[in-house]
Structures are given as C-alpha cells and as structure tokens.
DNA sequence: GTCCAGGCCAGAC
DNA sequence: GTCTGGCCTGGA
C-alpha cells in the first residue's frame, strides 16, 4: 500500500481491501451521496469525492495495480492525522478475511463477497446521534435527517455550485437545537425528544463520552444504554463504528435473517442471537457481522420469495 | 387506504 | 427478565 498527495488530492494505491461501495453502502455511514461512479463524503471537516481509479489514471501515476482517489482529501499530513484513522488503515483486512474464511463456509462466502469492506472509525458523538435516528428508520431518511441537523447547527465547510456542506455539529452546538426544530427541519419525529434528552445527559456528564472510550466493552455498552433512544442494537452500532469495538455485534433485522439462515434455528430473541455471535466470532464479532450483514442484505438472504 | 422499515420505550406479566 | 403494542415519517 502506498499513499500519495497531489494537488490536495489523496491517492491510496495498491490496496485491494478498499472498495468504496462496500464501505459506504454497508449501513455504517450516512454522510455520503452516490455521484457518478463515486461517493461524495462528508467526514469531520472534509468534503471529498471518493472513487476507484481507472487503468489510465493508474498508469499516469506510475503503473499501479489498483487505487482510490480521495479528491480534496488534503496532504499526507491530513492522511496521517485523519484518514488513516477514519478508514482504519492499520488493520490488515486481507489477513482478517483469511482468518474468517477458515471459520465456516458461510462466513467464507460473505468474506469473498465483501472484499474491500472496511469498518470505519467515526466520531463517537456523531455516531450516537446518527444511530438514535436510525432506529425503526430507513437509510435515505436517516441521511436526510443527519444532513438537516448538520445544516441546522453545524459549521459550513464547503460550497460548490449551489450546494453547501456542513460539518456535523459539536455537542455544544447541538445542545442549542430544540425538539420543535428537530421535528420541523430534520423530520425525526418521536426521536427528537430522544436526541435533545441524550445531548443534555452528555452535556451534564450524566453519561461521559471519555469514560465510555476507556471502559471495557460490556460496561461501555451499559453506559450508552442510559441515553434515551439507545438500546442494545444502537449501542452496539455506536461502539463498532464510533469506537472500533470489534466485539460489538449489532443485531438488526438482517442479522436476524442471516444468523437464522446459517447458524440458528428460528431464534427470535435478540439477546440470544447476540450471544451466538459472540460465541462464534469472539472478539471479532463486529467485523464478522459487517461481512454477514453486507452479504445478507445485498443478496436478500432469508427473504421469502414471492410466488 | 394499508403496510413496513437496519428498534426503543413503557407497561404488563 | 421477557414479551407485546405503539410509534413519526415517507415511500411502496
């Protein structure tokens, strides 16, 4: 793997374990938009366009086998300080998949299907709010709500043509937004109270984000569940995508389907499904979950066909 | 009009 | 502790 920065654009070269679709369309991130063959992504203070390089571009850069463009991603310093962490570039996904492929034939198939998937390390506070919104909701709506909240309270970071992009608000900024505005502009419905109350609990340090980062997984999970609108599934998403807790195993409808299709027999108890995940995949349950989830949703595993 | 979506909460047992 | 019904909203 090699990283270049040319004219404020970053290039990640000769890294096969990096497929934008498998990273962004995997339910872990919401601040992206499919444009042409790539993705417009807002992360921290950055607004970037990410796409796979074609043969000509690879040749011009110096005969690389494959590569990713992060347009407007910044300098190598930006890479070291932000992108490297955001994309978890220190994790060797090739090794990880090889390990998983020896587990069982289902995980093997999911790992082959999901080559290039990576679990992001995003901002903890942003993940808390994002996944409170995600409950009983669908991705296009979640994305709209989060963009609206960013526009409502966050700093403007970039404008192009008539589009403006906003950073996700800080705790301080979001604490000033009212339930009424969240309902009216962000269309989050009954989740508005959850957001306002949870932000207040964080501001008042009834729940400390620093503490959560330092606690062992089980205790961090318990701590997050004190927040309104945060249950077991949402807490696991927050820990997996916002704090790189690989043992977190979010059980959503797709995981219920895929676990019952391959590992369990019509188990409906979420807690038991989660325990099965922990037993099967141990301290890497969250990573296995990502491959299984992606495979299940893309292939509609466990969905009864009509007719 | 009806149904449901990447769950949580409150109340009942 | 475990189970059930209700829920904002927008699109099928």
Short mmCIF file of C-alpha atoms (C1' of nucleotides) in Angstrom, two decimals:
data_model
loop_
_atom_site.label_atom_id
_atom_site.label_comp_id
_atom_site.label_asym_id
_atom_site.label_seq_id
_atom_site.Cartn_x
_atom_site.Cartn_y
_atom_site.Cartn_z
CA UNK A 1 0.00 0.00 0.00
CA UNK A 2 1.18 3.47 -0.88
CA UNK A 3 -0.33 6.90 -0.29
CA UNK A 4 0.31 9.95 -2.45
CA UNK A 5 -0.90 13.52 -2.20
CA UNK A 6 -1.02 15.55 -5.40
CA UNK A 7 -2.66 18.98 -5.54
CA UNK A 8 -4.58 18.35 -2.34
CA UNK A 9 -5.93 15.03 -3.68
CA UNK A 10 -5.04 11.82 -1.89
CA UNK A 11 -4.35 8.54 -3.67
CA UNK A 12 -4.43 5.19 -1.89
CA UNK A 13 -2.58 2.82 -4.18
CA UNK A 14 -2.16 -0.93 -4.36
CA UNK A 15 -4.66 -1.63 -1.62
CA UNK A 16 -7.24 -4.18 -2.75
CA UNK A 17 -9.09 -4.13 0.54
CA UNK A 18 -10.71 -0.79 -0.23
CA UNK A 19 -13.94 -0.78 -2.23
CA UNK A 20 -15.97 2.42 -1.73
CA UNK A 21 -19.34 0.77 -2.34
CA UNK A 22 -18.66 -1.94 0.21
CA UNK A 23 -17.54 0.64 2.73
CA UNK A 24 -20.27 3.25 2.40
CA UNK A 25 -23.28 1.17 1.41
CA UNK A 26 -22.94 -1.01 4.44
CA UNK A 27 -25.08 0.87 6.91
CA UNK A 28 -22.20 2.23 8.95
CA UNK A 29 -22.05 5.73 7.48
CA UNK A 30 -24.73 8.17 6.48
CA UNK A 31 -22.96 11.25 5.20
CA UNK A 32 -22.36 10.10 1.65
CA UNK A 33 -24.05 10.52 -1.67
CA UNK A 34 -23.56 8.41 -4.77
CA UNK A 35 -22.39 10.61 -7.64
CA UNK A 36 -21.40 9.09 -10.97
CA UNK A 37 -19.10 6.19 -10.14
CA UNK A 38 -18.02 7.51 -6.78
CA UNK A 39 -19.14 8.91 -3.48
CA UNK A 40 -19.34 12.45 -2.15
CA UNK A 41 -18.47 12.07 1.52
CA UNK A 42 -18.55 14.44 4.48
CA UNK A 43 -16.26 13.40 7.31
CA UNK A 44 -15.03 15.68 10.07
CA UNK A 45 -14.09 18.97 8.36
CA UNK A 46 -13.60 17.33 4.98
CA UNK A 47 -15.85 17.15 1.93
CA UNK A 48 -14.33 14.69 -0.51
CA UNK A 49 -15.15 12.74 -3.62
CA UNK A 50 -14.00 9.13 -3.49
CA UNK A 51 -13.77 6.79 -6.46
CA UNK A 52 -11.76 3.91 -7.84
CA UNK A 53 -9.10 4.91 -10.36
CA UNK A 54 -9.27 3.61 -13.92
CA UNK A 55 -6.40 2.00 -15.81
CA UNK A 56 -5.33 5.22 -17.49
CA UNK A 57 -5.19 7.11 -14.21
CA UNK A 58 -3.23 4.27 -12.61
CA UNK A 59 -0.74 4.26 -15.47
CA UNK A 60 -0.25 8.02 -15.30
CA UNK A 61 0.51 7.76 -11.60
CA UNK A 62 3.13 5.09 -12.19
CA UNK A 63 1.80 1.68 -13.12
CA UNK A 64 -0.12 0.75 -10.02
CA UNK A 65 -2.44 -2.27 -9.99
CA UNK A 66 -5.34 -0.53 -8.30
CA UNK A 67 -6.06 2.69 -6.50
CA UNK A 68 -8.53 5.02 -4.87
CA UNK A 69 -8.84 8.74 -5.32
CA UNK A 70 -9.84 10.87 -2.34
CA UNK A 71 -10.39 14.16 -4.12
CA UNK A 72 -9.83 17.16 -1.86
CA UNK A 73 -8.62 14.83 0.87
CA UNK A 74 -5.65 17.07 1.61
CA UNK A 75 -1.96 16.49 2.27
CA UNK A 76 -0.12 13.49 3.64
CA UNK A 77 -0.44 15.21 6.98
CA UNK A 78 -4.24 15.12 6.62
CA UNK A 79 -3.94 11.44 5.79
CA UNK A 80 -1.85 10.71 8.86
CA UNK A 81 -3.98 12.77 11.18
CA UNK A 82 -7.44 11.87 9.93
CA UNK A 83 -7.99 9.47 7.02
CA UNK A 84 -5.69 6.76 8.29
CA UNK A 85 -7.80 6.50 11.44
CA UNK A 86 -11.15 7.06 9.71
CA UNK A 87 -10.55 4.18 7.30
CA UNK A 88 -8.77 2.04 9.89
CA UNK A 89 -5.83 1.70 7.50
CA UNK A 90 -3.67 -0.03 10.08
CA UNK A 91 -5.93 -3.06 10.07
CA UNK A 92 -4.95 -5.78 7.61
CA UNK A 93 -8.23 -6.85 6.07
CA UNK A 94 -6.55 -9.43 3.87
CA UNK A 95 -5.32 -11.27 6.95
CA UNK A 96 -8.65 -10.80 8.68
CA UNK A 97 -10.61 -12.26 5.78
CA UNK A 98 -8.22 -15.17 5.50
CA UNK A 99 -8.79 -15.93 9.16
CA UNK A 100 -12.57 -15.65 8.80
CA UNK A 101 -12.56 -17.85 5.71
CA UNK A 102 -11.31 -20.74 7.79
CA UNK A 103 -14.23 -20.44 10.22
CA UNK A 104 -17.10 -21.85 8.15
CA UNK A 105 -18.43 -21.85 4.60
CA UNK A 106 -21.00 -19.11 5.18
CA UNK A 107 -18.54 -16.60 6.60
CA UNK A 108 -16.15 -17.64 3.83
CA UNK A 109 -18.71 -16.77 1.18
CA UNK A 110 -19.57 -13.49 2.89
CA UNK A 111 -15.88 -12.57 3.10
CA UNK A 112 -15.30 -13.34 -0.56
CA UNK A 113 -18.35 -11.31 -1.48
CA UNK A 114 -17.40 -8.35 0.70
CA UNK A 115 -13.77 -7.86 -0.38
CA UNK A 116 -12.84 -4.25 0.19
CA UNK A 117 -15.23 -3.64 3.04
CA UNK A 118 -13.73 -1.73 5.94
CA UNK A 119 -15.21 -0.76 9.29
CA UNK A 120 -14.81 2.98 9.71
CA UNK A 121 -13.77 4.75 12.86
CA UNK A 122 -16.09 7.72 13.00
CA UNK A 123 -16.76 10.36 15.63
CA UNK A 124 -18.39 8.92 18.76
CA UNK A 125 -20.87 11.76 19.33
CA UNK A 126 -21.91 11.80 15.68
CA UNK A 127 -22.50 8.05 15.83
CA UNK A 128 -24.64 8.38 18.97
CA UNK A 129 -26.99 10.88 17.32
CA UNK A 130 -26.94 9.12 13.95
CA UNK A 131 -27.90 5.74 15.35
CA UNK A 132 -30.59 7.17 17.64
CA UNK A 133 -32.12 8.43 14.40
CA UNK A 134 -31.57 5.07 12.71
CA UNK A 135 -33.95 3.14 14.95
CA UNK A 136 -37.05 1.95 13.11
CA UNK A 137 -36.00 4.07 10.15
CA UNK A 138 -34.57 3.73 6.67
CA UNK A 139 -31.24 4.84 5.28
CA UNK A 140 -32.38 7.53 2.79
CA UNK A 141 -34.42 9.18 5.53
CA UNK A 142 -31.64 8.85 8.10
CA UNK A 143 -29.22 10.54 5.71
CA UNK A 144 -31.60 13.42 5.08
CA UNK A 145 -32.18 13.94 8.80
CA UNK A 146 -28.46 13.98 9.60
CA UNK A 147 -27.74 16.44 6.79
CA UNK A 148 -30.55 18.67 8.04
CA UNK A 149 -29.18 18.59 11.60
CA UNK A 150 -25.73 19.49 10.30
CA UNK A 151 -27.16 22.41 8.35
CA UNK A 152 -29.22 23.47 11.35
CA UNK A 153 -26.37 23.59 13.86
CA UNK A 154 -23.02 22.73 12.25
CA UNK A 155 -20.36 24.87 10.57
CA UNK A 156 -20.43 25.33 6.82
CA UNK A 157 -17.29 23.73 5.46
CA UNK A 158 -17.61 23.72 1.69
CA UNK A 159 -19.71 25.11 -1.14
CA UNK A 160 -19.86 24.09 -4.76
CA UNK A 161 -22.36 25.37 -7.33
CA UNK A 162 -25.48 25.78 -5.23
CA UNK A 163 -24.64 23.02 -2.77
CA UNK A 164 -23.33 23.73 0.69
CA UNK A 165 -21.88 21.13 3.00
CA UNK A 166 -21.92 21.28 6.78
CA UNK A 167 -19.82 19.66 9.47
CA UNK A 168 -21.73 17.56 11.97
CA UNK A 169 -22.48 19.81 14.97
CA UNK A 170 -20.45 19.70 18.16
CA UNK A 171 -22.12 18.69 21.43
CA UNK A 172 -22.27 22.38 22.34
CA UNK A 173 -23.87 23.36 19.01
CA UNK A 174 -26.44 20.57 19.06
CA UNK A 175 -27.41 21.34 22.66
CA UNK A 176 -28.93 24.59 21.40
CA UNK A 177 -31.30 22.90 18.94
CA UNK A 178 -34.91 22.44 20.07
CA UNK A 179 -37.27 19.47 19.81
CA UNK A 180 -39.53 21.59 17.57
CA UNK A 181 -36.73 22.36 15.10
CA UNK A 182 -35.62 18.74 15.00
CA UNK A 183 -39.15 17.69 14.11
CA UNK A 184 -39.78 20.50 11.67
CA UNK A 185 -36.49 20.53 9.75
CA UNK A 186 -34.83 17.16 10.43
CA UNK A 187 -38.09 15.18 10.30
CA UNK A 188 -37.01 12.81 13.05
CA UNK A 189 -40.45 12.52 14.66
CA UNK A 190 -40.55 11.00 18.12
CA UNK A 191 -36.76 10.67 18.07
CA UNK A 192 -36.45 14.45 18.58
CA UNK A 193 -37.05 14.11 22.32
CA UNK A 194 -34.53 11.28 22.49
CA UNK A 195 -31.88 13.44 20.81
CA UNK A 196 -32.47 16.51 22.97
CA UNK A 197 -32.56 14.50 26.20
CA UNK A 198 -29.50 12.45 25.30
CA UNK A 199 -27.49 15.53 24.33
CA UNK A 200 -28.45 17.07 27.67
CA UNK A 201 -27.27 13.96 29.50
CA UNK A 202 -23.94 14.19 27.68
CA UNK A 203 -23.57 17.94 28.36
CA UNK A 204 -24.36 17.37 32.03
CA UNK A 205 -21.90 14.46 32.04
CA UNK A 206 -24.51 12.06 33.33
CA UNK A 207 -23.03 9.99 30.54
CA UNK A 208 -19.36 10.72 29.82
CA UNK A 209 -18.03 10.02 26.34
CA UNK A 210 -14.46 9.96 27.62
CA UNK A 211 -15.46 7.37 30.19
CA UNK A 212 -17.16 5.26 27.53
CA UNK A 213 -13.94 5.26 25.48
CA UNK A 214 -11.98 3.95 28.44
CA UNK A 215 -14.44 1.35 29.78
CA UNK A 216 -14.40 -2.33 28.84
CA UNK A 217 -16.93 -3.26 26.15
CA UNK A 218 -19.74 -4.57 28.38
CA UNK A 219 -19.65 -1.55 30.67
CA UNK A 220 -19.39 0.92 27.80
CA UNK A 221 -22.45 -0.74 26.26
CA UNK A 222 -24.36 -0.43 29.52
CA UNK A 223 -23.34 3.21 29.86
CA UNK A 224 -24.56 4.06 26.34
CA UNK A 225 -27.92 2.40 27.02
CA UNK A 226 -28.55 5.06 29.69
CA UNK A 227 -29.09 7.51 26.84
CA UNK A 228 -32.64 7.91 25.59
CA UNK A 229 -33.25 6.20 22.30
CA UNK A 230 -30.22 3.98 22.74
CA UNK A 231 -30.99 0.28 23.18
CA UNK A 232 -28.79 -2.79 22.71
CA UNK A 233 -28.61 -2.63 18.91
CA UNK A 234 -27.98 1.10 18.67
CA UNK A 235 -25.33 0.92 21.42
CA UNK A 236 -23.51 -1.81 19.51
CA UNK A 237 -23.54 0.24 16.30
CA UNK A 238 -22.15 3.24 18.19
CA UNK A 239 -19.36 1.17 19.72
CA UNK A 240 -18.47 -0.63 16.50
CA UNK A 241 -18.49 2.39 14.17
CA UNK A 242 -17.62 5.14 16.64
CA UNK A 243 -15.05 3.48 18.87
CA UNK A 244 -13.71 0.48 16.93
CA UNK A 245 -15.03 -2.03 19.47
CA UNK A 246 -14.73 -5.16 17.36
CA UNK A 247 -16.62 -7.30 19.85
CA UNK A 248 -19.83 -5.26 19.42
CA UNK A 249 -22.36 -7.33 17.46
CA UNK A 250 -25.34 -5.23 16.34
CA UNK A 251 -28.42 -7.41 15.86
CA UNK A 252 -30.77 -5.86 13.35
CA UNK A 253 -33.33 -7.40 11.04
CA UNK A 254 -30.70 -8.51 8.50
CA UNK A 255 -28.51 -10.10 11.14
CA UNK A 256 -31.57 -11.92 12.50
CA UNK A 257 -32.20 -13.25 9.00
CA UNK A 258 -28.62 -14.29 8.24
CA UNK A 259 -27.98 -15.84 11.67
CA UNK A 260 -31.16 -17.89 11.44
CA UNK A 261 -30.38 -18.91 7.88
CA UNK A 262 -26.91 -20.24 8.73
CA UNK A 263 -26.27 -20.65 12.44
CA UNK A 264 -29.51 -20.78 14.41
CA UNK A 265 -32.97 -22.26 14.16
CA UNK A 266 -35.72 -19.66 14.11
CA UNK A 267 -34.27 -17.76 17.05
CA UNK A 268 -36.14 -14.53 17.67
CA UNK A 269 -34.59 -13.43 20.93
CA UNK A 270 -32.13 -10.64 20.13
CA UNK A 271 -30.05 -11.29 23.21
CA UNK A 272 -29.58 -14.93 22.29
CA UNK A 273 -28.65 -14.05 18.73
CA UNK A 274 -26.05 -11.64 20.04
CA UNK A 275 -24.69 -14.31 22.39
CA UNK A 276 -24.43 -16.71 19.46
CA UNK A 277 -22.45 -14.09 17.53
CA UNK A 278 -20.07 -13.59 20.43
CA UNK A 279 -19.60 -17.33 20.82
CA UNK A 280 -18.97 -17.90 17.12
CA UNK A 281 -16.78 -14.92 16.31
CA UNK A 282 -15.46 -13.88 19.73
CA UNK A 283 -13.52 -10.61 19.89
CA UNK A 284 -14.04 -10.05 16.16
CA UNK A 285 -17.84 -10.45 16.22
CA UNK A 286 -18.44 -6.94 14.89
CA UNK A 287 -16.18 -7.49 11.90
CA UNK A 288 -17.87 -10.77 11.07
CA UNK A 289 -21.21 -9.02 11.48
CA UNK A 290 -20.23 -6.49 8.82
CA UNK A 291 -19.42 -9.15 6.23
CA UNK A 292 -22.53 -11.17 7.08
CA UNK A 293 -24.78 -8.12 7.13
CA UNK A 294 -23.48 -6.84 3.80
CA UNK A 295 -23.77 -10.27 2.20
CA UNK A 296 -27.26 -10.85 3.60
CA UNK A 297 -28.68 -7.50 2.57
CA UNK A 298 -27.14 -7.41 -0.90
CA UNK A 299 -28.34 -10.95 -1.61
CA UNK A 300 -31.56 -10.80 0.38
CA UNK A 301 -30.63 -13.84 2.46
CA UNK A 302 -33.56 -15.26 4.40
CA UNK A 303 -36.17 -13.27 2.50
CA UNK A 304 -39.04 -15.40 1.32
CA UNK A 305 -39.54 -15.07 -2.39
CA UNK A 306 -42.98 -14.18 -3.68
CA UNK A 307 -44.88 -16.72 -5.77
"C1'" DG B 1 -56.21 3.42 2.18
"C1'" DT B 2 -52.56 -0.23 4.16
"C1'" DC B 3 -48.09 -1.81 5.28
"C1'" DC B 4 -43.49 -1.53 6.65
"C1'" DA B 5 -38.56 -0.01 7.56
"C1'" DG B 6 -31.29 -1.56 9.80
"C1'" DG B 7 -35.58 -0.66 17.48
"C1'" DC B 8 -36.87 1.67 21.62
"C1'" DC B 9 -39.92 2.54 25.32
"C1'" DA B 10 -43.46 1.68 28.56
"C1'" DG B 11 -46.45 -1.32 30.63
"C1'" DA B 12 -47.96 -6.00 31.67
"C1'" DC B 13 -46.88 -10.41 33.14
"C1'" DG C 1 -36.24 -10.75 32.90
"C1'" DT C 2 -39.21 -11.38 28.98
"C1'" DC C 3 -42.86 -10.24 25.92
"C1'" DT C 4 -46.07 -7.10 23.42
"C1'" DG C 5 -48.06 -3.00 21.29
"C1'" DG C 6 -47.43 1.59 19.68
"C1'" DC C 7 -44.75 4.80 17.31
"C1'" DC C 8 -43.11 9.85 13.45
"C1'" DT C 9 -42.42 9.59 8.70
"C1'" DG C 10 -42.31 8.74 3.81
"C1'" DG C 11 -42.36 5.62 0.14
"C1'" DA C 12 -44.12 1.25 -1.99
#
